[in-house]
Short mmCIF file of C-alpha atoms and ligand atoms in Angstrom, two decimals:
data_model
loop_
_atom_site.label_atom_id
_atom_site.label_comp_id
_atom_site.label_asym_id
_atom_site.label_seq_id
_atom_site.Cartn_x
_atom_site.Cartn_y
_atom_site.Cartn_z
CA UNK A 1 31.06 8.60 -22.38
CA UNK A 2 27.45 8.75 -24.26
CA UNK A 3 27.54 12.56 -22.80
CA UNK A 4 28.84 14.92 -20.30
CA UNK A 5 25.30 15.39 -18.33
CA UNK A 6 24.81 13.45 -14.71
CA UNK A 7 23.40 10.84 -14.36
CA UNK A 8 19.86 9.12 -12.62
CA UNK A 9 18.66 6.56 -11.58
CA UNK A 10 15.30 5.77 -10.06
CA UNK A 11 12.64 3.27 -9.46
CA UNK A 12 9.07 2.34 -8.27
CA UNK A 13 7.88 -1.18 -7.39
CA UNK A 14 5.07 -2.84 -9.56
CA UNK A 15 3.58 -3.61 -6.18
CA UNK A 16 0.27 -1.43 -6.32
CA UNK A 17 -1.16 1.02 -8.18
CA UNK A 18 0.89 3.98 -8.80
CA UNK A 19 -0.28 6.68 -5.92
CA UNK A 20 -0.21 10.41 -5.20
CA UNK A 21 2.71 9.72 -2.81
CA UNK A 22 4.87 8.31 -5.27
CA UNK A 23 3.95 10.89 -7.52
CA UNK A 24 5.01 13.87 -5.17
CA UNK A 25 7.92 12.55 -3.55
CA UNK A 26 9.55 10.86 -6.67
CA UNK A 27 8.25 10.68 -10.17
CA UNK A 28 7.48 14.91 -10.52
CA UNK A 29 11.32 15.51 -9.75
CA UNK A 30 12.08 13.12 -12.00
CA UNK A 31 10.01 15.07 -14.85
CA UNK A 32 11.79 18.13 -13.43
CA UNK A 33 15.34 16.38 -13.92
CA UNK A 34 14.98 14.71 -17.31
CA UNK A 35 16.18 17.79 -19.33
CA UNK A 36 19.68 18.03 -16.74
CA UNK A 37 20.38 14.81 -16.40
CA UNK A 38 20.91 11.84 -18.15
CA UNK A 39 17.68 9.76 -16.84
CA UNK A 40 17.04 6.03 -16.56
CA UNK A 41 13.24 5.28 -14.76
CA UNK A 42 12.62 1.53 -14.17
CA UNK A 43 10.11 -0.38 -13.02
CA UNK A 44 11.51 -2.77 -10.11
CA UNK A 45 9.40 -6.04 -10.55
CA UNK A 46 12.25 -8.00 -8.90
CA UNK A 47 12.21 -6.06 -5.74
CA UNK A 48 7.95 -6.39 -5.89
CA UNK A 49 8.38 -10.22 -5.80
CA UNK A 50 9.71 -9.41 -2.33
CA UNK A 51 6.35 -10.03 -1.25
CA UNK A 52 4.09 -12.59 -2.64
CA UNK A 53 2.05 -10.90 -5.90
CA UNK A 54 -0.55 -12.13 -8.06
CA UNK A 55 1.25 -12.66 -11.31
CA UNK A 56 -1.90 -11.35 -13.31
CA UNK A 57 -2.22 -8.16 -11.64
CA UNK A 58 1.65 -7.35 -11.68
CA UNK A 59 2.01 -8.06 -15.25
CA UNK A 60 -0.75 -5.58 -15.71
CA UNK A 61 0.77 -2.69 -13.13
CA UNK A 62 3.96 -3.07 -14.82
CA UNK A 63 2.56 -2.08 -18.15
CA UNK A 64 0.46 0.38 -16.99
CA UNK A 65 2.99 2.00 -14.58
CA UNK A 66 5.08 2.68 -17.82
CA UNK A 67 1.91 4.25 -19.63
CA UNK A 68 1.81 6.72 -16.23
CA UNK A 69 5.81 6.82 -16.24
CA UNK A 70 4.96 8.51 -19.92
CA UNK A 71 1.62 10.37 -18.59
CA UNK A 72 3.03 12.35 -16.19
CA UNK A 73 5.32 13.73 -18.49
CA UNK A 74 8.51 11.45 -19.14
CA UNK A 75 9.68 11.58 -22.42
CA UNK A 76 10.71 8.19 -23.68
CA UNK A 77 13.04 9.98 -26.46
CA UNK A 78 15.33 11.67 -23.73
CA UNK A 79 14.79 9.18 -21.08
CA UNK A 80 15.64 5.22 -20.76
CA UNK A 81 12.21 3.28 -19.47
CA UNK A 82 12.55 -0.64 -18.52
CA UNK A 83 11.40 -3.39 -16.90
CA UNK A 84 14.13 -3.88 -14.25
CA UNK A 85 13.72 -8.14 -14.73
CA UNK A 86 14.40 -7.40 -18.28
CA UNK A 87 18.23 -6.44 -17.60
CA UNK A 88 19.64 -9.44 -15.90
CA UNK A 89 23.16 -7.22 -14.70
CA UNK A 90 20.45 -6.35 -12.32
CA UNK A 91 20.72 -9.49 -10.34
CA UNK A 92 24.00 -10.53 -11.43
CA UNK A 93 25.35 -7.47 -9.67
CA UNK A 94 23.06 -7.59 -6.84
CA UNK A 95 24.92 -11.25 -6.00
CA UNK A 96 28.44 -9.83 -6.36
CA UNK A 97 27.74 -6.53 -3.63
CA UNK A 98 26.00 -9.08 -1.32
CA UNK A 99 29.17 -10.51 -0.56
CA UNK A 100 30.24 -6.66 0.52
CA UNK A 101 27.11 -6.07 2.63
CA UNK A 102 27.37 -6.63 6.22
CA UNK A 103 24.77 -8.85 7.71
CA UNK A 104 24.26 -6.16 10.32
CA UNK A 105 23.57 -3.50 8.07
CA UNK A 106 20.64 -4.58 6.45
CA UNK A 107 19.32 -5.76 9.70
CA UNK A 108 19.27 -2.38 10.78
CA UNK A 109 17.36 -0.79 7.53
CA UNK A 110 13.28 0.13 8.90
CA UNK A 111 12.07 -1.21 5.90
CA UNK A 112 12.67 -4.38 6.13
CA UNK A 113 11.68 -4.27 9.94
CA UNK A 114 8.24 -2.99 8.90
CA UNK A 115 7.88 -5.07 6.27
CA UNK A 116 8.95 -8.30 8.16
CA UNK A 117 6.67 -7.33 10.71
CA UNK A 118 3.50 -7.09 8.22
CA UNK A 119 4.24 -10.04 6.48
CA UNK A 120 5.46 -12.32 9.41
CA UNK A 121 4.76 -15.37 7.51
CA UNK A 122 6.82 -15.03 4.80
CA UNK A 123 9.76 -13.12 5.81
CA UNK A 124 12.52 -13.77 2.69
CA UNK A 125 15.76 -13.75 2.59
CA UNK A 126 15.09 -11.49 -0.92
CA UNK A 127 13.09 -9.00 1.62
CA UNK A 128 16.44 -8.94 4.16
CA UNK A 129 19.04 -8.38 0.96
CA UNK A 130 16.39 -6.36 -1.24
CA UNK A 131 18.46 -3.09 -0.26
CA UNK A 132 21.76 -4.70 -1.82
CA UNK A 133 19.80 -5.00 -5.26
CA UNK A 134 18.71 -1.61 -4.94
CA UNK A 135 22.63 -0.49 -4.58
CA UNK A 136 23.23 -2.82 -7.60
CA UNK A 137 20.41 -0.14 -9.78
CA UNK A 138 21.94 2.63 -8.99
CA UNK A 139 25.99 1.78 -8.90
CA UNK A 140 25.42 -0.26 -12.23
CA UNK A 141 24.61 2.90 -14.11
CA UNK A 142 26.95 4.90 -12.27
CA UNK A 143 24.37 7.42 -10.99
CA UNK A 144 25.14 10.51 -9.73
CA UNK A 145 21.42 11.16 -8.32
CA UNK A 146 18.30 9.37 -6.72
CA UNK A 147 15.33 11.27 -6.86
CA UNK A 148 13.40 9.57 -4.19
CA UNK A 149 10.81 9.96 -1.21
CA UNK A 150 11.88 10.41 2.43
CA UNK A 151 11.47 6.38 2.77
CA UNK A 152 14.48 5.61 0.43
CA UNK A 153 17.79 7.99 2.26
CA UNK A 154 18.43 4.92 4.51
CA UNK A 155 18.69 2.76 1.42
CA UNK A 156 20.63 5.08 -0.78
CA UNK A 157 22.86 5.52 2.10
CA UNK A 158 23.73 2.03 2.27
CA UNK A 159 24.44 2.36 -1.29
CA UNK A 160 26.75 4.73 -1.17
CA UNK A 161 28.87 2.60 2.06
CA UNK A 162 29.06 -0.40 -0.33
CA UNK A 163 30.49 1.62 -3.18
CA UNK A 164 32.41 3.45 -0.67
CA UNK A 165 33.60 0.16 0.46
CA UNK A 166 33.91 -1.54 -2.96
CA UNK A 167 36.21 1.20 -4.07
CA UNK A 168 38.46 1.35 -1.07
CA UNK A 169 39.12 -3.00 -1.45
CA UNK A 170 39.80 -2.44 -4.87
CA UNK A 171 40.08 1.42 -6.77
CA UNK A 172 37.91 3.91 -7.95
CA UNK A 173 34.96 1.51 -9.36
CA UNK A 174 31.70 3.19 -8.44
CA UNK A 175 30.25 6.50 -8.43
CA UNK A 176 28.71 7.76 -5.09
CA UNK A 177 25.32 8.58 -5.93
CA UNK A 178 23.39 11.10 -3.53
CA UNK A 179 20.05 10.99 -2.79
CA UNK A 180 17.83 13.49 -4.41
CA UNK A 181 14.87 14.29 -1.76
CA UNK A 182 12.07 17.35 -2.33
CA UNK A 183 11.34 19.66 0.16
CA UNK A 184 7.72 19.46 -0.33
CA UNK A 185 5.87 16.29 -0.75
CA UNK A 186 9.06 14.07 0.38
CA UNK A 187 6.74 12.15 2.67
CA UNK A 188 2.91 12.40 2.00
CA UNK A 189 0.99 10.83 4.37
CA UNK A 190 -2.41 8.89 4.72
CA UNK A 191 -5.64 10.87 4.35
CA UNK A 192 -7.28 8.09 6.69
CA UNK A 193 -4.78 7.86 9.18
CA UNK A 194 -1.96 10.94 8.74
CA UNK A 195 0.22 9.27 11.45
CA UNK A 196 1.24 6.88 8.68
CA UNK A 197 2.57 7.42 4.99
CA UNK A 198 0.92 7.25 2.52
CA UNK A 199 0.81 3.77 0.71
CA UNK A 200 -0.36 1.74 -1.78
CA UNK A 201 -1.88 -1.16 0.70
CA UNK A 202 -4.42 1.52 2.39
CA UNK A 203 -7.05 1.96 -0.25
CA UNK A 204 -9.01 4.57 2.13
CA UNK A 205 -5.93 6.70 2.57
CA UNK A 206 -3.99 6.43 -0.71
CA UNK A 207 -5.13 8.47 -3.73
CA UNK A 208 -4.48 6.41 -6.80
CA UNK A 209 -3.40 8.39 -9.64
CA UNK A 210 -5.78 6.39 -11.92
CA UNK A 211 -8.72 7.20 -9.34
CA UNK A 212 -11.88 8.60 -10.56
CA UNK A 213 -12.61 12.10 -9.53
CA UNK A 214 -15.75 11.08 -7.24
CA UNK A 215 -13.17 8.59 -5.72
CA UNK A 216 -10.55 11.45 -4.91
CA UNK A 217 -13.33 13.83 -4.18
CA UNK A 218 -14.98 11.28 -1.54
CA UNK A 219 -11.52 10.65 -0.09
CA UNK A 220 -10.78 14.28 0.70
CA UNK A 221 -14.08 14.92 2.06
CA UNK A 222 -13.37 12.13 4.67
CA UNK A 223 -9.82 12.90 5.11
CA UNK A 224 -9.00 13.03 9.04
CA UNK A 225 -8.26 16.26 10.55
CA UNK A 226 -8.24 17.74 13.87
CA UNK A 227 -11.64 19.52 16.12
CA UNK A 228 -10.30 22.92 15.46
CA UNK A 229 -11.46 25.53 13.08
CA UNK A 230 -7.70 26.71 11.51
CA UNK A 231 -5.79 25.81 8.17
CA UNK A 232 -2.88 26.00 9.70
CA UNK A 233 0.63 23.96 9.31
CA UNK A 234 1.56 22.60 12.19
CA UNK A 235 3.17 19.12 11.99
CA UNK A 236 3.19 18.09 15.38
CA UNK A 237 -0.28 18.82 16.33
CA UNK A 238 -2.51 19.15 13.48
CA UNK A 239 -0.83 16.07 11.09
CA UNK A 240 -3.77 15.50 9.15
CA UNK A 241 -4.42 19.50 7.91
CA UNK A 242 -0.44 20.08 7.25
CA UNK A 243 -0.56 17.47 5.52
CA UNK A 244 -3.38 17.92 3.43
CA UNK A 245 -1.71 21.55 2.85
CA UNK A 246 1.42 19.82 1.71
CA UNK A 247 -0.57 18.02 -1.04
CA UNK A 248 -2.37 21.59 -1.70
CA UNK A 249 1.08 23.58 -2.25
CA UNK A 250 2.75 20.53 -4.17
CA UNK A 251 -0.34 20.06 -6.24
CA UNK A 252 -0.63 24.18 -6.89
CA UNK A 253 3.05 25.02 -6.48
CA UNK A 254 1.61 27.72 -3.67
CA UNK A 255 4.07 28.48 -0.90
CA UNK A 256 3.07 27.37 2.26
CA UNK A 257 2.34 30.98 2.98
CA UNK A 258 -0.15 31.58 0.55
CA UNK A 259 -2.26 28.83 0.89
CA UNK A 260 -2.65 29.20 4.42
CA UNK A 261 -3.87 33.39 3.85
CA UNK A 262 -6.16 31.60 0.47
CA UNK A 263 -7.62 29.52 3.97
CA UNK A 264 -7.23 31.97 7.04
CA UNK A 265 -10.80 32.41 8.41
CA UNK A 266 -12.55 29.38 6.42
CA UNK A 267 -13.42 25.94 7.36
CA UNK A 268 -12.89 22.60 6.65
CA UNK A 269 -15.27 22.37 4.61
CA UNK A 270 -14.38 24.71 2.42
CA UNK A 271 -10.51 23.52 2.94
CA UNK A 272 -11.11 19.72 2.53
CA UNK A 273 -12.88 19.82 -1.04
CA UNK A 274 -10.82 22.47 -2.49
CA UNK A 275 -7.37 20.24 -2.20
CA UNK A 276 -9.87 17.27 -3.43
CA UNK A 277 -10.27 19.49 -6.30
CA UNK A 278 -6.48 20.93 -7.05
CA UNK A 279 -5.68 17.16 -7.11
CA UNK A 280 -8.24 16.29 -9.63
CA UNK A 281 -7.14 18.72 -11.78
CA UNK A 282 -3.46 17.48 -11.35
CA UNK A 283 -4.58 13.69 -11.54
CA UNK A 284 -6.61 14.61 -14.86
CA UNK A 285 -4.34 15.16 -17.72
CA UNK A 286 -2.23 12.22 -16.54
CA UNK A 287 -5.14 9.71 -16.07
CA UNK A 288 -6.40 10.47 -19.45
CA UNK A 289 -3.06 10.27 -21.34
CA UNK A 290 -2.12 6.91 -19.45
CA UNK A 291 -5.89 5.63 -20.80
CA UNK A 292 -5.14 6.68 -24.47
CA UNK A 293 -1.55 5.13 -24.06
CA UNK A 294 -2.64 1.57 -22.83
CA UNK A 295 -4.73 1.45 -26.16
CA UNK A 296 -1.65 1.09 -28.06
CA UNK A 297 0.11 -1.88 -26.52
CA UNK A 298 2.53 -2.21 -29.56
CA UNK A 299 3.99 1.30 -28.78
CA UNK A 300 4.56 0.48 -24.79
CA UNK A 301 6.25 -2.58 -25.79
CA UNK A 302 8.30 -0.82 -28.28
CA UNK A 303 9.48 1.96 -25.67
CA UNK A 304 10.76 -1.13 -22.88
CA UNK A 305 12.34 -3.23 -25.20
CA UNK A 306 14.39 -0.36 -26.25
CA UNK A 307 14.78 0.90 -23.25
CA UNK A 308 15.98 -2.62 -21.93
CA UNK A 309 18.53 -2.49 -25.04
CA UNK A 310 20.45 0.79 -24.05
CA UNK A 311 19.97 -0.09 -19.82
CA UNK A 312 22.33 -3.20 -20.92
CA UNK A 313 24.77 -1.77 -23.00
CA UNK A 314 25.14 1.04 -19.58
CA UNK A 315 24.96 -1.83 -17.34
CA UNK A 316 27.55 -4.13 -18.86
CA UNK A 317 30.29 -1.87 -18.98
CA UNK A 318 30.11 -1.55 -15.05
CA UNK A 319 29.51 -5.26 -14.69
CA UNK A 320 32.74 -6.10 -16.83
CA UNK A 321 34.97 -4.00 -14.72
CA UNK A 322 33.64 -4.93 -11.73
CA UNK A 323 33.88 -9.04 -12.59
CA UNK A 324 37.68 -7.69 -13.43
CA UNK A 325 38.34 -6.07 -10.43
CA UNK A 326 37.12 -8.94 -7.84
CA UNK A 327 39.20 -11.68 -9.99
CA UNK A 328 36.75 -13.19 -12.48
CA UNK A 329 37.67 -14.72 -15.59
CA UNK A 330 36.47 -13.14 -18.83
CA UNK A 331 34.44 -14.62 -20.57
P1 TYM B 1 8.44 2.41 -3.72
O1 TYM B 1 8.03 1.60 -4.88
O2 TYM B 1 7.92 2.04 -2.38
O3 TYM B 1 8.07 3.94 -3.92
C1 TYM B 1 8.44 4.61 -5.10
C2 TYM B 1 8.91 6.01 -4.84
O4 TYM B 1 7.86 6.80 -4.29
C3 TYM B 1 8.25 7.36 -3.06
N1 TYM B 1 7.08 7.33 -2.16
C4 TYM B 1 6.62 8.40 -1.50
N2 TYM B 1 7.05 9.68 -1.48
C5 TYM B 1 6.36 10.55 -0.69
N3 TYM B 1 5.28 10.17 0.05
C6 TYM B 1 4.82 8.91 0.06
N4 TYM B 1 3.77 8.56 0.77
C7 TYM B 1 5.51 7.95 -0.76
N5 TYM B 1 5.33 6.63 -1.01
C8 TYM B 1 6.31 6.28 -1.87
C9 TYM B 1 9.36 6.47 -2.56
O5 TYM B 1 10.21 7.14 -1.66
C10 TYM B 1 10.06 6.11 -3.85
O6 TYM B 1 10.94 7.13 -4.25
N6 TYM B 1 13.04 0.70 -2.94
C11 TYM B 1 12.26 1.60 -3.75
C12 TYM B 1 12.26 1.26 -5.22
C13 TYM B 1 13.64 1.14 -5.81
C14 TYM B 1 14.50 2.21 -6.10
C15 TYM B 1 15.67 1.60 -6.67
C16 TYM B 1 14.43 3.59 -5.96
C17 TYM B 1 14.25 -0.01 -6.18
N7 TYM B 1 15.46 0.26 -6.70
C18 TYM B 1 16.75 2.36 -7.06
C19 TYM B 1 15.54 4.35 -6.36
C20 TYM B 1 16.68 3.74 -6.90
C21 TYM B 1 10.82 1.53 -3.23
O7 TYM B 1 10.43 0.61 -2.58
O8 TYM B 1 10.04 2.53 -3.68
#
């Protein structure tokens, strides 16, 4: 063992720009956990190309999602960065837990049925097994825990039957990771339409964490709320101000509580601008620092090539004993 700490593993898809979503449901626990844990953060371009992308603008969110990765407060000496594509054990384990996936289980998983449903042209067999390549991140580095947003349980569920599965054919092979979900900002929803999550395909909705502040400031202002007068949380039938207060308190780190006394008796239009403005401030530091990283290009390469190095060294010893265990020949 490299050390005694637990282990984590976590991703985000290259697929659009990085968002506040991701940000509150995922990559600010993962700042949280990189002192406890042993962390690797990747950046899943082979489960992006799930969907069609423009090749330009990937390459470019790849980079730059690394430069926020290191923005929001990653540090690249305690944690392992990389490019998932750039660790083929990726996909060579992804093959080999396909063949212990049950048709039926991945036909049941509500993100591919949403997703097949948007993109009903092009409906992939890499959309349908995508989930089986996300069990082959996490068992290949033996994680103990996936910091993720509400979306992802199903999927690390399924991960944790295939290991479950995997180790009951054969022995003890896997470690049963468990999903890590916040209890604030675990599902942050659209600002244009608060029925829906939040998400990278609804420009109106989605704050962008490289958004300008006029942008985020516009998009609060418009955000849709309710015709009552109170700042009050109430899920079921006020969606668009509970969740707006969500983004508040996460933004703030106010309790629920004390935001909504900071609001009793005031308007929306006091409400609206003043979470505009507690995510501007939030947004700031991080935009800046991801601007002066992208200048140096040499020093982003430098951090995912290393990174890269020390995910394969991880990943191999899993894939070894795994090719073992099912019967393959060494090589
Ligand atoms: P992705 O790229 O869609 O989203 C990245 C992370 O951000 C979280 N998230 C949100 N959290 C709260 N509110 C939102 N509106 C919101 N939108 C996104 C997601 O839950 C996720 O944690 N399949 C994964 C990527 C992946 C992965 C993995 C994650 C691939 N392999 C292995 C963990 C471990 C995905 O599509 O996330």
């Amino acid at each position: 063992m490299e050390n005694q700490k637990k282990r984590i593993f976590s991703g985000i898809q290259p697929s659009g720009d990085l968002t506040l979503g991701s940000y509150m449901g995922a990559i600010k626990n993962w700042v949280a956990l990189q002192d406890e844990y042993e962390c690797l953060y990747c950046i899943v371009d082979m489960h992006a190309i799930t969907v069609r992308q423009n090749p330009a603008e990937m390459r470019r969110r790849t980079i730059e999602q690394l430069a926020q990765y290191i923005a929001c407060g990653l540090d690249p000496q305690k944690n392992i960065m990389f490019i998932q594509s750039h660790v083929p054990q990726h996909a060579e384990l992804g093959w080999i837990l396909g063949c212990y996936t049950q048709f039926g289980e991945l036909s049941r998983m509500t993100q591919f049925k949403d997703k097949s449903a948007k993109h009903k042209d092009n409906i992939t067999a890499g959309l349908f097994t995508y989930p089986v390549l996300m069990a082959a991140d996490i068992l290949l580095y033996q994680a103990d825990l996936v910091p993720v947003g509400a979306d992802q349980k199903q999927h690390v569920e399924l991960c944790r039957d295939i290991a479950k599965r995997f180790n009951s054919v054969y022995s003890e092979t896997f470690v049963l990771p468990d999903p890590f979900i916040p209890k604030m900002g675990a599902r942050v929803m659209s600002l244009a339409n608060p029925e829906n999550k939040m998400s990278k395909s609804d420009p109106d909705g989605c704050i962008y964490l490289m958004d300008k502040p006029e942008d985020v400031m516009r998009k609060f202002k418009r955000a849709v709320t309710d015709s009552e007068m109170a700042v009050k949380f109430d899920k079921e039938n006020k969606p668009g101000i509970s969740n707006l207060l969500t983004i508040y308190c996460t933004a703030t780190g106010k309790t629920m509580e004390e935001a909504e006394a900071q609001f009793a008796g005031q308007g929306y239009g006091v409400f609206k601008p003043a979470v505009g403005e507690a995510v501007v401030e939030l947004m700031r530091p991080i935009r800046e620092e991801a601007q002066r990283l992208l200048a140096d290009k040499a020093y982003l390469e430098g951090v995912y090539r290393e990174g890269a190095q020390h995910a394969q060294y991880l990943a191999n010893k899993t894939l070894s004993k795994v090719q073992r265990k099912i019967g393959f020949v060494g090589r």
